[in-house]
Each structure stands twice: as structure tokens, then as C-alpha cells.
Coordinates of C-alpha atoms and ligand atoms in Angstrom, one line a residue:
M1 CA 23.3 44.1 -39.0
L2 CA 20.8 46.7 -37.4
S3 CA 21.9 49.8 -36.4
F4 CA 19.4 49.6 -33.4
F5 CA 17.2 47.3 -31.6
P6 CA 14.7 48.4 -29.1
P7 CA 14.7 46.7 -25.7
C8 CA 12.1 43.9 -25.3
Y9 CA 9.9 44.8 -22.1
E10 CA 8.9 42.5 -19.7
D11 CA 5.6 40.1 -20.9
E12 CA 5.9 42.1 -24.0
L13 CA 4.7 40.4 -27.4
L14 CA 7.6 39.9 -29.9
Y15 CA 5.1 41.4 -32.4
S16 CA 5.0 44.8 -30.3
V17 CA 8.7 44.8 -30.0
L18 CA 9.0 45.0 -33.9
A19 CA 6.2 47.4 -34.1
R20 CA 8.1 49.7 -32.0
F21 CA 11.2 49.1 -34.1
H22 CA 9.2 49.9 -37.1
Q23 CA 8.0 53.2 -35.2
R24 CA 11.4 54.4 -34.6
S25 CA 13.1 53.0 -37.7
G26 CA 11.7 55.9 -39.7
N27 CA 10.9 53.4 -42.5
S28 CA 8.1 54.6 -44.6
S29 CA 6.8 51.0 -45.7
F30 CA 6.4 48.0 -43.7
K31 CA 8.4 46.1 -46.4
S32 CA 11.3 48.2 -45.7
T33 CA 11.2 47.0 -41.9
L34 CA 10.6 43.4 -42.9
I35 CA 13.8 43.7 -44.9
D36 CA 15.7 45.1 -42.1
L37 CA 14.8 42.6 -39.6
F38 CA 14.4 39.6 -41.7
D39 CA 16.2 39.9 -45.1
T40 CA 12.9 39.3 -47.1
D41 CA 9.7 41.2 -47.6
T42 CA 7.7 38.3 -48.3
I43 CA 6.7 37.2 -44.8
L44 CA 3.9 38.3 -42.8
A45 CA 3.4 40.3 -39.6
V46 CA 2.2 37.5 -37.1
T47 CA 0.8 38.6 -33.6
D48 CA 1.3 35.2 -31.6
F49 CA 4.1 33.4 -33.3
T50 CA 6.7 35.5 -34.9
S51 CA 8.8 33.3 -36.9
G52 CA 12.3 33.8 -38.8
L53 CA 13.9 34.1 -35.4
D54 CA 17.6 32.9 -36.5
T55 CA 17.6 35.7 -39.0
L56 CA 16.4 38.3 -36.8
C57 CA 18.7 37.2 -33.9
R58 CA 21.6 37.3 -36.1
K59 CA 20.6 40.7 -37.4
T60 CA 20.5 42.1 -33.5
N61 CA 23.9 40.9 -33.4
M62 CA 22.9 38.1 -30.9
L63 CA 21.5 40.8 -28.6
Y64 CA 18.9 38.1 -28.0
N65 CA 18.7 34.4 -28.9
A66 CA 15.7 32.8 -30.3
K67 CA 15.3 30.6 -27.2
E68 CA 14.8 33.8 -25.0
L69 CA 12.5 35.4 -27.8
I70 CA 10.3 32.2 -27.5
E71 CA 10.3 31.9 -23.9
N72 CA 9.8 35.3 -23.0
H73 CA 7.8 37.2 -25.8
S74 CA 5.7 34.4 -27.6
L75 CA 2.9 32.7 -26.6
L76 CA 4.4 29.3 -26.8
P77 CA 5.0 28.6 -23.2
Y78 CA 1.2 29.0 -22.5
Y79 CA 0.4 26.1 -24.8
R80 CA 3.6 24.1 -24.2
P81 CA 2.9 21.9 -21.1
F82 CA -0.4 20.5 -23.1
L83 CA 1.5 19.8 -26.4
T84 CA 3.2 16.7 -27.1
K85 CA 7.1 16.6 -26.8
E86 CA 7.3 16.3 -30.7
I87 CA 5.0 18.9 -31.7
N88 CA 6.8 21.4 -29.0
E89 CA 10.0 20.7 -30.8
K90 CA 8.6 21.0 -34.3
V91 CA 6.9 24.4 -33.4
S92 CA 10.3 25.6 -31.6
N93 CA 12.2 24.6 -34.8
L94 CA 9.6 26.1 -37.2
L95 CA 9.8 29.6 -35.4
C96 CA 13.5 29.8 -35.9
T97 CA 12.9 29.5 -39.7
Y98 CA 10.3 31.4 -41.7
N99 CA 7.3 29.4 -41.4
S100 CA 4.5 30.8 -39.0
T101 CA 2.0 29.1 -41.1
G102 CA 3.7 25.9 -40.4
V103 CA 3.5 26.7 -36.7
H104 CA -0.2 27.4 -36.8
I105 CA -0.7 24.1 -38.6
S106 CA 1.3 21.9 -36.0
M107 CA -0.3 24.0 -33.0
G108 CA -3.8 22.8 -34.8
I109 CA -6.4 21.6 -32.8
I110 CA -5.0 23.2 -29.6
Q111 CA -5.3 26.7 -30.7
T112 CA -8.7 26.0 -32.6
N113 CA -11.0 24.4 -30.5
V114 CA -11.2 27.5 -28.4
S115 CA -11.3 30.4 -30.9
L116 CA -8.5 32.9 -30.6
P117 CA -9.3 36.5 -29.5
Q118 CA -10.4 38.7 -32.3
Y119 CA -8.5 41.8 -31.5
L120 CA -5.2 42.6 -29.7
K121 CA -6.3 43.6 -25.9
F122 CA -4.7 45.9 -23.7
C123 CA -5.1 47.2 -20.0
V124 CA -5.4 51.0 -19.5
S125 CA -3.8 51.0 -16.2
C126 CA -0.8 48.8 -17.5
Y127 CA -0.8 51.5 -20.5
E128 CA -0.3 54.4 -18.1
E129 CA 2.1 52.5 -16.0
D130 CA 4.2 51.3 -18.9
E131 CA 4.4 54.9 -20.2
T132 CA 5.4 56.3 -16.7
T133 CA 8.1 53.5 -16.4
F134 CA 9.4 53.2 -19.9
G135 CA 8.1 56.2 -21.8
E136 CA 5.9 54.1 -24.1
A137 CA 3.1 51.5 -24.0
Y138 CA 3.4 48.0 -25.4
W139 CA 1.3 45.0 -26.2
H140 CA 1.3 42.5 -23.4
R141 CA 1.4 39.0 -24.4
S142 CA -0.5 37.8 -21.0
H143 CA -3.5 39.9 -22.4
Q144 CA -3.7 38.2 -25.8
L145 CA -4.9 34.5 -24.4
P146 CA -8.2 33.0 -25.0
G147 CA -10.5 33.4 -21.8
V148 CA -8.3 36.3 -20.5
Y149 CA -10.9 39.2 -20.0
L150 CA -9.2 40.8 -16.9
C151 CA -5.7 42.3 -16.6
P152 CA -3.7 39.7 -14.5
F153 CA -1.9 42.7 -13.0
H154 CA -4.7 45.0 -12.3
C155 CA -7.8 42.9 -12.4
E156 CA -9.3 45.5 -14.8
I157 CA -11.4 44.4 -17.7
L158 CA -9.2 44.5 -20.8
N159 CA -9.9 46.9 -23.9
N160 CA -10.2 45.5 -27.3
S161 CA -8.1 47.4 -29.9
Y162 CA -9.1 47.5 -33.5
I163 CA -5.9 45.4 -34.5
P164 CA -7.0 41.9 -35.6
F165 CA -5.2 39.2 -33.5
K166 CA -5.5 36.7 -36.2
K167 CA -3.3 36.6 -38.9
Q168 CA -4.9 38.5 -41.9
E169 CA -4.1 37.4 -45.7
H170 CA -1.2 39.6 -46.9
N171 CA -0.8 41.5 -43.7
Q172 CA 2.5 42.9 -43.1
H173 CA 1.5 45.9 -40.8
Y174 CA 3.0 46.2 -37.4
Y175 CA 1.1 48.5 -35.2
A176 CA 2.5 49.8 -32.0
L177 CA 0.1 50.2 -29.1
S178 CA 1.1 53.7 -28.5
N179 CA 0.0 54.7 -32.0
I180 CA -3.7 53.5 -31.2
D181 CA -6.5 55.7 -31.0
L182 CA -7.6 54.9 -27.4
K183 CA -10.9 56.6 -27.5
S184 CA -12.2 54.0 -30.6
C185 CA -11.3 51.1 -28.1
E186 CA -14.0 49.1 -26.0
P187 CA -14.2 46.7 -23.4
C188 CA -13.3 43.1 -24.7
G189 CA -16.5 41.8 -23.4
P190 CA -19.9 42.2 -21.8
V191 CA -18.8 44.2 -18.7
D192 CA -21.9 43.2 -16.5
Y193 CA -21.3 39.6 -17.1
I194 CA -17.5 39.8 -16.7
E195 CA -18.2 41.5 -13.4
K196 CA -20.9 39.0 -12.5
Q197 CA -18.2 36.2 -12.9
R198 CA -15.3 38.2 -11.8
G199 CA -13.9 35.4 -9.5
I200 CA -13.9 32.9 -12.5
F201 CA -12.3 35.3 -14.9
K202 CA -9.7 36.5 -12.4
K203 CA -8.6 33.0 -11.7
I204 CA -8.2 32.4 -15.5
S205 CA -6.0 35.4 -16.1
E206 CA -3.9 34.5 -13.1
Y207 CA -3.3 31.1 -14.2
S208 CA -2.9 31.9 -17.9
L209 CA 0.1 34.2 -16.7
N210 CA 1.5 31.7 -14.7
L211 CA 1.5 29.2 -17.4
L212 CA 3.4 32.0 -19.5
E213 CA 6.0 32.6 -16.9
S214 CA 6.6 28.9 -15.7
K215 CA 8.5 27.5 -18.6
V216 CA 6.9 24.3 -17.9
A217 CA 8.3 21.5 -20.3
P218 CA 5.5 19.2 -22.2
L219 CA 4.0 17.2 -19.5
G220 CA 2.8 14.4 -21.4
L221 CA -1.0 13.7 -22.2
R222 CA -0.8 10.5 -20.3
R223 CA 0.7 11.9 -17.3
L224 CA -1.4 14.9 -17.2
R225 CA -4.4 12.7 -17.3
E226 CA -2.8 10.7 -14.3
V227 CA -2.7 13.7 -12.4
Y228 CA -6.4 14.7 -12.9
V229 CA -7.4 11.0 -12.2
S230 CA -5.8 11.3 -9.0
Y231 CA -7.9 14.3 -8.2
L232 CA -11.3 12.7 -9.6
A233 CA -10.3 9.6 -7.4
E234 CA -10.2 11.9 -4.3
R235 CA -13.8 13.0 -5.1
G236 CA -15.1 9.6 -5.7
F237 CA -15.3 10.0 -9.5
I238 CA -13.1 6.8 -10.1
T239 CA -14.4 3.2 -9.8
S240 CA -12.4 0.7 -8.1
S241 CA -11.5 -0.7 -11.4
G242 CA -10.1 2.5 -12.3
R243 CA -12.9 4.0 -14.7
V244 CA -13.9 7.6 -14.5
R245 CA -17.6 8.0 -13.6
F246 CA -18.1 10.4 -16.6
K247 CA -22.0 10.9 -15.8
K248 CA -21.4 12.0 -12.4
F249 CA -18.4 14.0 -12.9
S250 CA -19.7 15.9 -15.9
A251 CA -23.0 16.7 -13.9
S252 CA -20.6 17.9 -11.0
F253 CA -18.5 20.0 -13.4
K254 CA -21.1 21.7 -15.0
G255 CA -22.8 22.4 -11.6
F256 CA -19.8 23.9 -10.6
Y257 CA -19.5 26.4 -13.5
G258 CA -22.8 26.7 -14.9
E259 CA -23.9 26.3 -18.6
E260 CA -23.5 30.1 -19.3
I261 CA -19.9 30.7 -18.6
L262 CA -18.9 27.5 -20.1
G263 CA -20.8 28.3 -23.3
F264 CA -19.2 32.0 -23.2
L265 CA -15.7 30.4 -22.6
Q266 CA -16.3 27.8 -25.4
C267 CA -15.8 24.9 -23.2
N268 CA -19.6 23.8 -23.0
F269 CA -20.5 20.2 -23.5
T270 CA -23.7 18.2 -23.6
E271 CA -24.1 15.9 -20.5
Y272 CA -24.3 12.4 -21.4
Q273 CA -22.4 12.7 -24.6
E274 CA -19.5 10.2 -25.0
D275 CA -17.2 12.2 -26.5
T276 CA -16.9 15.5 -24.9
W277 CA -13.7 17.4 -24.4
L278 CA -13.7 16.1 -20.8
H279 CA -13.7 12.5 -22.4
K280 CA -10.7 13.6 -24.5
V281 CA -8.6 14.9 -21.8
L282 CA -9.7 11.9 -19.3
R283 CA -10.0 9.1 -21.6
K284 CA -6.7 7.7 -23.0
P285 CA -5.8 11.3 -24.5
R286 CA -4.3 11.3 -28.0
I287 CA -4.7 14.9 -28.9
S288 CA -3.8 18.1 -27.3
C289 CA -6.6 20.2 -25.5
N290 CA -6.8 23.9 -25.2
P291 CA -4.9 25.1 -22.2
L292 CA -8.0 27.2 -21.0
R293 CA -9.8 23.7 -20.8
H294 CA -7.2 22.2 -18.5
L295 CA -7.1 25.3 -16.6
L296 CA -11.0 25.1 -16.0
L297 CA -10.0 21.6 -14.8
L298 CA -7.5 22.8 -12.4
L299 CA -9.8 25.4 -10.8
Y300 CA -12.7 22.7 -10.5
F301 CA -10.1 20.8 -8.7
N302 CA -9.5 23.7 -6.4
Q303 CA -5.7 23.6 -7.5
D304 CA -3.4 25.9 -9.1
T305 CA -0.7 25.9 -11.9
K306 CA 1.7 24.7 -9.2
V307 CA 0.2 21.2 -10.2
Y308 CA 2.0 21.6 -13.6
T309 CA 5.0 23.4 -12.3
N310 CA 5.8 21.1 -9.5
F311 CA 5.1 18.2 -11.9
G312 CA 7.4 19.7 -14.4
C313 CA 10.4 20.0 -12.2
E314 CA 9.9 16.6 -11.0
K315 CA 9.6 15.4 -14.6
N316 CA 13.0 13.8 -14.6
K317 CA 12.6 12.5 -11.0
Y318 CA 11.9 9.0 -10.5
K319 CA 8.5 8.8 -9.1
P320 CA 7.0 5.3 -8.5
F321 CA 4.0 6.1 -6.8
Q322 CA 2.1 9.1 -8.2
S323 CA -1.1 9.7 -6.5
V324 CA -1.8 12.2 -3.8
T325 CA -4.2 9.6 -2.0
Y326 CA -4.4 6.0 -2.1
P327 CA -7.3 3.5 -1.3
C328 CA -7.4 1.8 2.2
L329 CA -7.6 -1.8 1.3
N330 CA -8.7 -3.2 4.7
K331 CA -11.8 -5.0 4.1
A332 CA -12.9 -4.8 7.6
A333 CA -13.0 -0.9 7.3
D334 CA -16.1 1.3 6.3
H335 CA -14.0 3.0 4.3
Y336 CA -12.4 -0.1 2.0
M337 CA -11.4 1.0 -1.3
E338 CA -11.9 4.8 -0.5
R339 CA -8.8 7.1 -1.0
V340 CA -8.0 7.9 2.5
V341 CA -4.7 6.9 2.9
K342 CA -2.5 9.9 2.8
E343 CA 0.7 8.4 4.4
L344 CA 3.0 6.8 2.0
K345 CA 6.7 5.9 2.7
I346 CA 9.1 4.8 -0.1
S347 CA 12.0 2.3 0.6
R348 CA 13.9 0.0 -1.6
D349 CA 14.0 -3.4 -2.0
S350 CA 17.5 -4.3 -1.3
E351 CA 17.8 -7.3 -3.6
T352 CA 16.1 -5.9 -6.8
G353 CA 16.4 -2.2 -5.9
K354 CA 12.8 -1.6 -6.8
P355 CA 10.9 0.8 -5.1
V356 CA 8.6 -0.4 -2.1
G357 CA 5.8 1.9 -1.0
T358 CA 4.3 1.2 2.5
F359 CA 0.7 2.7 2.7
I360 CA -0.3 3.6 6.1
C361 CA -4.0 4.2 6.9
N362 CA -5.7 5.8 10.1
C363 CA -7.5 2.6 10.6
G364 CA -4.2 1.1 11.7
F365 CA -4.0 -1.0 8.4
I366 CA -0.7 -1.0 6.8
Y367 CA 0.2 -2.6 3.4
S368 CA 3.1 -2.2 1.0
R369 CA 3.8 -3.3 -2.5
K370 CA 6.7 -3.3 -5.0
G371 CA 6.5 -0.4 -7.5
P372 CA 6.5 1.5 -9.6
D373 CA 2.7 1.5 -10.1
N374 CA 2.1 1.4 -13.9
S375 CA -1.5 1.8 -14.0
L376 CA -4.5 3.0 -11.8
E377 CA -5.3 -0.9 -11.0
D378 CA -1.8 -1.0 -9.6
E379 CA -2.9 1.2 -6.7
F380 CA -5.4 -1.4 -5.5
R381 CA -2.7 -4.1 -5.4
I382 CA -1.6 -5.5 -2.1
G383 CA 1.7 -7.0 -1.9
R384 CA 2.0 -7.6 1.6
I385 CA 0.0 -6.7 4.7
K386 CA 2.2 -5.2 7.5
N387 CA -0.3 -4.3 10.2
F388 CA -4.0 -5.2 10.3
G389 CA -4.9 -2.7 13.1
H390 CA -7.5 -2.2 15.8
I391 CA -10.7 -2.2 13.2
W392 CA -9.6 -5.4 11.4
E393 CA -9.0 -7.2 14.7
R394 CA -12.3 -6.2 15.9
K395 CA -14.0 -7.3 13.0
L396 CA -12.1 -10.5 13.3
L397 CA -13.2 -11.3 16.8
E398 CA -16.7 -10.0 16.0
L399 CA -17.1 -12.7 13.0
S400 CA -15.6 -15.4 15.2
N401 CA -18.3 -14.6 17.9
K402 CA -20.9 -14.7 15.3
G403 CA -20.0 -18.1 14.8
L404 CA -18.5 -18.0 11.1
S405 CA -16.0 -20.5 10.4
R406 CA -12.4 -19.7 9.8
R407 CA -12.8 -20.2 6.0
E408 CA -15.8 -18.0 5.9
I409 CA -14.0 -15.4 8.0
S410 CA -10.9 -15.5 5.7
A411 CA -13.3 -14.9 2.7
E412 CA -14.8 -11.9 4.4
L413 CA -11.6 -10.3 5.5
G414 CA -9.6 -11.2 2.4
V415 CA -7.0 -12.9 4.0
D416 CA -6.0 -16.5 4.1
Y417 CA -7.1 -19.3 6.5
N418 CA -3.7 -19.5 8.4
T419 CA -4.0 -15.9 9.0
V420 CA -7.3 -15.9 10.5
K421 CA -6.3 -18.9 12.7
K422 CA -3.2 -17.3 13.9
Y423 CA -4.7 -13.8 14.7
L424 CA -7.6 -15.5 16.4
H425 CA -5.4 -17.4 18.7
I426 CA -3.6 -14.2 19.5
L427 CA -6.4 -12.2 20.1
E428 CA -8.7 -14.8 21.9
N429 CA -5.5 -15.2 24.4
I430 CA -5.6 -11.6 24.9
E431 CA -9.3 -11.4 25.5
Q432 CA -8.7 -14.2 28.0
E433 CA -6.2 -12.3 29.8
K434 CA -8.5 -9.4 30.2
L435 CA -11.2 -11.7 31.5
D436 CA -8.8 -13.2 33.8
D437 CA -7.6 -9.8 34.9
S438 CA -11.1 -8.7 35.9
A439 CA -11.8 -12.1 37.5
I440 CA -9.0 -11.4 39.9
K441 CA -10.0 -7.9 40.6
E442 CA -13.5 -9.2 41.6
F443 CA -11.7 -11.9 43.8
N444 CA -9.9 -9.3 45.5
S445 CA -13.1 -7.9 46.7
S446 CA -14.7 -11.0 48.0
S447 CA -13.5 -12.4 51.5
I448 CA -10.0 -13.2 52.5
Q449 CA -11.3 -16.7 53.3
E450 CA -12.5 -17.2 49.8
K451 CA -9.2 -15.9 48.6
Y452 CA -7.2 -18.4 50.5
R453 CA -9.4 -21.4 49.8
T454 CA -9.1 -20.8 46.2
E455 CA -5.5 -20.1 46.5
W456 CA -5.1 -23.5 48.3
L457 CA -7.2 -25.4 45.8
N458 CA -5.3 -24.0 42.8
H459 CA -2.2 -25.1 44.5
M460 CA -3.4 -28.3 45.2
K461 CA -4.4 -28.8 41.6
L462 CA -1.0 -27.9 40.6
N463 CA 0.8 -30.1 42.7
L464 CA -1.5 -33.4 42.5
N465 CA 1.5 -35.9 43.4
Q466 CA 2.9 -34.0 46.3
T467 CA 2.6 -35.2 49.9
R468 CA 1.1 -33.1 52.6
T469 CA 4.4 -31.9 53.9
E470 CA 5.5 -30.9 50.6
I471 CA 2.4 -29.0 49.5
R472 CA 2.4 -27.2 53.0
K473 CA 6.1 -26.1 52.7
R474 CA 5.2 -24.6 49.3
K475 CA 2.6 -22.3 50.5
P476 CA 3.6 -21.6 54.3
S477 CA 1.5 -18.5 54.8
V478 CA -1.7 -19.9 52.9
Y479 CA -1.6 -23.1 55.1
M480 CA -1.1 -21.3 58.5
W481 CA -4.1 -18.9 57.7
L482 CA -6.5 -21.8 56.6
Y483 CA -4.9 -23.6 59.8
R484 CA -5.7 -21.0 62.1
H485 CA -9.0 -19.8 60.8
D486 CA -10.5 -22.5 58.5
K487 CA -9.0 -25.8 59.8
D488 CA -12.0 -28.1 59.2
W489 CA -12.0 -26.9 55.4
L490 CA -8.1 -27.6 55.2
Y491 CA -8.2 -31.0 56.5
K492 CA -11.0 -31.8 53.9
N493 CA -8.7 -30.3 51.3
L494 CA -5.4 -31.9 52.0
P495 CA -3.9 -34.9 50.1
P496 CA -4.6 -38.0 51.5
A497 CA -2.2 -38.9 54.3
I498 CA 0.4 -41.5 53.1
N499 CA 1.3 -44.6 55.0
K500 CA 4.8 -44.9 56.1
V501 CA 6.6 -47.0 53.5
G502 CA 9.0 -49.7 54.5
P503 CA 12.7 -49.4 53.7
N504 CA 12.7 -51.6 50.9
N505 CA 10.0 -49.3 49.1
R506 CA 11.6 -46.3 50.0
V507 CA 12.1 -45.1 46.5
N508 CA 8.6 -44.7 44.9
W509 CA 9.7 -45.1 41.4
Q510 CA 6.3 -44.5 40.1
R511 CA 6.2 -41.1 41.9
R512 CA 9.6 -40.2 41.0
D513 CA 9.0 -40.9 37.3
L514 CA 6.0 -38.3 37.3
E515 CA 8.1 -35.8 39.3
I516 CA 10.9 -35.8 36.8
V517 CA 8.6 -35.6 33.9
K518 CA 7.1 -32.3 35.5
L519 CA 10.4 -31.2 35.8
I520 CA 11.6 -31.9 32.5
E521 CA 8.4 -30.4 31.2
R522 CA 9.1 -27.1 32.9
E523 CA 12.9 -27.1 31.9
V524 CA 11.9 -27.7 28.4
D525 CA 9.8 -24.7 28.3
N526 CA 12.6 -22.8 29.9
I527 CA 15.2 -24.0 27.3
L528 CA 12.8 -23.2 24.4
A529 CA 12.3 -19.7 25.7
I530 CA 16.0 -19.1 25.6
D531 CA 16.9 -16.5 22.7
P532 CA 19.0 -17.2 20.6
P533 CA 17.8 -20.7 20.7
E534 CA 19.4 -23.7 22.1
R535 CA 18.9 -27.0 21.0
V536 CA 17.1 -29.4 23.4
T537 CA 19.3 -32.5 24.3
I538 CA 19.3 -34.9 27.1
S539 CA 22.5 -33.6 28.7
K540 CA 21.0 -30.3 28.6
I541 CA 17.9 -31.2 30.4
G542 CA 19.9 -33.6 32.8
Q543 CA 22.1 -30.5 33.7
R544 CA 19.0 -28.1 34.3
T545 CA 17.1 -30.5 36.2
Q546 CA 20.1 -31.7 38.1
K547 CA 19.1 -35.2 37.4
S548 CA 21.8 -36.1 35.0
A549 CA 22.7 -39.4 36.8
L550 CA 19.1 -40.7 37.0
L551 CA 18.7 -40.0 33.2
E552 CA 21.6 -41.7 32.1
K553 CA 21.6 -44.6 34.6
K554 CA 17.9 -45.3 35.6
M555 CA 15.9 -44.8 32.6
E556 CA 14.4 -48.4 32.5
R557 CA 12.7 -47.5 35.8
L558 CA 11.4 -44.1 34.6
P559 CA 8.9 -45.1 31.4
K560 CA 7.2 -41.7 31.4
T561 CA 10.3 -40.0 31.6
K562 CA 11.8 -41.9 28.7
K563 CA 8.7 -41.2 26.7
V564 CA 8.7 -37.6 27.4
L565 CA 12.3 -37.4 26.6
E566 CA 12.0 -38.9 23.3
E567 CA 9.3 -36.5 22.4
V568 CA 11.1 -33.2 23.5
V569 CA 14.6 -33.8 22.4
E570 CA 15.5 -32.2 19.1
S571 CA 17.5 -33.6 16.2
I572 CA 20.0 -31.2 14.5
E573 CA 17.3 -30.9 11.5
E574 CA 14.2 -30.1 14.1
F575 CA 16.4 -27.6 15.9
Q576 CA 17.4 -25.9 12.4
I577 CA 13.8 -25.5 11.7
R578 CA 13.0 -24.0 15.0
R579 CA 15.6 -21.6 14.5
I580 CA 14.7 -20.5 11.1
R581 CA 10.9 -19.9 12.3
N582 CA 12.3 -18.0 15.0
I583 CA 14.4 -15.8 12.9
A584 CA 11.5 -15.2 10.1
S585 CA 8.8 -14.4 13.0
K586 CA 11.2 -11.8 14.4
K587 CA 11.7 -10.2 11.3
R588 CA 7.6 -10.2 10.7
E589 CA 7.3 -8.7 14.2
A590 CA 9.8 -6.2 13.2
R591 CA 7.8 -5.5 10.0
E592 CA 10.9 -6.6 7.9
E593 CA 10.9 -8.5 4.8
V594 CA 11.9 -12.2 5.1
K595 CA 14.6 -13.1 2.8
E596 CA 16.3 -16.3 2.2
W597 CA 20.0 -15.4 2.6
E598 CA 19.4 -13.4 5.7
I599 CA 17.8 -16.5 7.2
I600 CA 20.8 -18.6 6.1
R601 CA 23.2 -16.3 7.4
E602 CA 21.4 -15.5 10.8
A603 CA 20.7 -19.1 11.5
G604 CA 24.5 -19.8 10.7
L605 CA 23.2 -22.8 8.4
R606 CA 26.1 -25.0 7.4
P607 CA 26.3 -25.6 3.8
E608 CA 25.1 -29.4 4.1
Y609 CA 22.0 -28.0 5.7
I610 CA 20.8 -25.3 3.2
G611 CA 19.5 -27.7 0.9
L612 CA 17.5 -29.8 3.5
M613 CA 16.1 -26.6 5.0
S614 CA 15.2 -24.9 1.8
E615 CA 11.5 -25.8 2.1
T616 CA 11.1 -24.7 5.4
I617 CA 12.8 -21.6 4.4
Q618 CA 10.6 -21.1 1.5
N619 CA 7.6 -21.6 3.6
E620 CA 8.4 -18.8 5.8
I621 CA 9.1 -16.6 2.8
K622 CA 5.5 -17.4 1.5
F623 CA 4.0 -16.9 4.9
D624 CA 5.5 -13.3 4.7
L625 CA 3.6 -12.7 1.7
Y626 CA 0.2 -12.4 3.5
Ligands
ZN701 ZN1 -3.1 45.9 -16.3
ZN702 ZN1 -8.2 2.4 6.5

């Protein structure tokens, strides 16, 4: 057990703590210090990854545990987000045993594709502040990272000490910062250049410190790529098939930083080459890439390390749709396939429990699909269109007015024939109503005489088979006005006067037949409009037209009535079909999904009809998929 162990300061490198231990121990040799700390004198003094932590912690009487030392005093948290889970675990385990070499081998490429700093670095202001606060200066771990030339706390250019950062053969020396001769230290890089690029260097220092402090778990190379790809997509660097437009992107990336600083940071690449580090991060990534390069990507995307920390926190949260923006899949919109959709609502499919994303674009186009998205290609898939929106509708009318066939329109707008037919019907009706409205307005401004004449003529058209008296009774005010002001015209536009009929012919069956047909048609319309639906039967029609007796007893004298009744009366099956369609169309209007069991329940289908109706139900569900 150690008789004392110095406190570990904030942002202090473990190497620095051990150096201060040696300083205070009074040991004349480093070997004695190593034996004190690790029970062995064969290990080396390592700046970035001190191993043997299990023994060290035991010897401090568990004043610290290995996890704390790794998190707060090693450089592992800086690399960790970009390591694979396996390597992170392996490195953490190796740090507990005596195996710094194993750690460096495991970190391998991630540490070597950007070379490590040459010397331990320090900030003069930190030095002074730490002396005031703690009575001694110490090596900060945030100063020792690749690409870090400015102190993240003071934004001052760091100084190189003459203590090598990299592990030296047989080096067992621990140097405390307070023992360094400050006069022989120099700025860690070309001052003018660092000043010129201060903005970028400042960000790198800040982001690097964030990584050290954020304790993000390994993010997974594939998921990291997905995050970057979603930012690339926002900037138009992804094709609709999900490929990265590397030429365009690498040119833009290089333009953003400039050749010089990329070279300075060892992150340059040759444009048009196929295996640059950008390719390694953004294609199917298999090997870890230096954190500095990830930070350059973040900075380019105008993001900060929150991307990683938020990502890390939500790691275990199920996120079926991961992008920030989604393509609008409205073929009628100018921005078709562009990532302009920002509004996403996630619900659950009540039957399968799968997530359903509803994507809402400003152009009014709304589509949904079942998740989770498993690839970028999935982001271009429509499960169901929930709303077409005004742009789509306008385009539909435009194409129709151009004379395109419905088939051609359906190809152009990416929907099926029936949808085109249905929407054209609806839209053309609306257009017609608008025209009618404006016609009425015009009409109002014309003369009163015109108005009454037109009204009278329309009235006549609607009541072809009525007598003068009947027709007069129905429009008394119009009749009176015309009688007073426009008599000649009125007489020319009355039904022909009918001769008085003899008593035997008092009932004109032909006319009555026609009258009843009209009545029936009107009442059937009314019955069909009832909600919830009621079945159209002879007795219901009889009741509503008050012609029950005639319909029951005089059918042989009313051939037209008979024919109409045969057409309009519903069998039970026909009625069930109508109910099913009614329920399904209501659901569609309410933008709900049409489900078989719900239809069966809501239509109150008796078991013997379910089989019979299943085709109708399936058709409605299929209809629903458009
Ligand atoms: Zn500082
Ligand atoms: Zn849109």
C-alpha cells in the first residue's frame, strides 16, 4: 500500500499524476517509483495510455478505480466514439493489466494515420492558474491531442516541452511539468500560420476537449456513416439511389478548408482518388479513422460534438427513422426527391406494433411508411400517400387540360389509374362549382327580367311533366313577376294547356308512373345519404314517398316505377358492400388506416357474411395502399 497518493487534478494526464508522485516520494530512481506504484520495475512510462491500473488502484487502497482513471485521466475517451466496441473493450481491459504496448497495437490505425504530437505540450496561462489554484502546474490531457495547437481554455498557442510524447525505448522517466525549464520551451507550431487559421484551430481544440469530457460510447462505424450521410444528403451530395457524390463532395470539402491546412493537419487527400480517408469514413467503413478527421467533417457540416453526445445518449433508444431531413416524394413538385421534408410524426401500427413514419412536406404532400428504415434506399419508399396537396392537384388538372390521357397522367404523377380518375372527378367538380358561382354572380348583375326568365326556364326544365297550375303553385313569386311585367314571354313559356279529361280517364297512369319514378329517385337519394347507412327497400321507399299502397297494389299499371324499383332496391349483400365502402372511405378521409377487423366490427357483419364480403374488404384495403 502506498503511504500517500497525490490528488488527480481536473483534465490531468495520469502520467502527470505519477510524475508528481515521484517528485514527492523522494525516490532517487524511477525504478523505485515503478515498484512503489506497480510492484514491478520492468514497465515503461507511457504518456497517453498508462497501464497496470488494477495494481495501481489496489496500491492506492482504491482511492481511485481503473474506470475513473481511464475516463478522467487517459486519452481513451477522445478516441472511443470512433473505435469499434470490441477494440474499446479490449483496450480498457489491457489498460488494467500491464500492457501499454498491446494498447498501442490495438489502437493501431486510429492513432497512426495522423501522427501523434512530438512533445508533451502545455499552456502558459494554465500553468500559472494551476500554480495559483493548486500550488503546482500539471500536464493537461486536452493539450496533448493531435491537431490541438491552442489551449481550449485560454485559446493561447500551446508550448512544446522537450519531453517526448511518444513512448521511448526503455524510457521509465516521469517528468513533472513544474520541473520543466520554461525558458527552453517554444510554441508548438508556426505562430503566424496558427494565428491566420485561428478559427479552425480554436474549433478543433474545443471539439477535442468536448470529446474527452463527453464520455461517449463507441458509436459504431456504420451509424456514424449514416449520420454523415444524412448531412451530405441535406447538401445534395447523395444521389437518389443513395450513393455519395464523392467528386462533388471532396471538391467542396477541400474548398472549405484549403489544401494548406489539410496538409498541416495530415488530413489532405488527392481529389479524384478513390480511396481517400473520406471514402474510408463514408463508404462501408471497416476501420476506425482518426478523431481529428471526424472533427473536420463535423466542422464542415457546421455541426458540433453534440451530434455524437446526443447520438451516444440515444444509443439504446429505438430510432426507426434516423435522418434529419427526408426527400419529398411528390412527383408533381419541383423539389421532388430533394431533402426538404423536416416534419416527421412517428406512430405505431396497432396490429404489428411496427413504427409508422408520416412525412409531411410544405407542398402539402404527406406520405407514410412502415419502419424501421434499414438503408438509405428505404428513405425513398412510400408506403401510402395520405395527402396529395395543392401542388399535386394543380399539376393533375394541368396535365388533364393539356389533353393527356389518364394513363399518361398516372405515369407522370406516379400514382395508379384509379387515383387519377377519382381525383380528376373530385377536382373537376370543384372547378365546375367555382364556374357556377361566378356565373351566378354575373347573372345577378344582369337585369331582373333576365333573372326571372332564366329561373322560370330552369323551373320548367326541372318539372317537365307538371301542369300549368302545378308549376305556377311551385314558383308563385316568379310567376307573378313575369305575369305582371313579361306576360307575352310567360305565355309562350308555359306548359301546353291540357284538355279537361273525362271522368273515366281521370287517372293518367302514364303521368302518375313518371311522377312516382321521380319521387322514388329523390327519396332513394335521400336514403343513400343517411349515415349510418340504411338499406334501400320497397317498404322504406313506400313509407317515405307515402305511396305504399300504390307500390303494393298497382304495380302492374306502373311499368316505369317497377323497373326503377328493381334497380334501386338493395339485396342484403349489396347493402353490406355499400356499408363496407362507406366505412373504408370515412377512414381514408380521417387519414386512418383501413383494417379488416375494424371494418367487420364497424359494419356489424354477421359471421355468415364475412366470407362473402372478404373480397370487397380486401379491395378497400388495397385501395388504401395508394
Ligand atoms: Zn490554458
Ligand atoms: Zn414537397
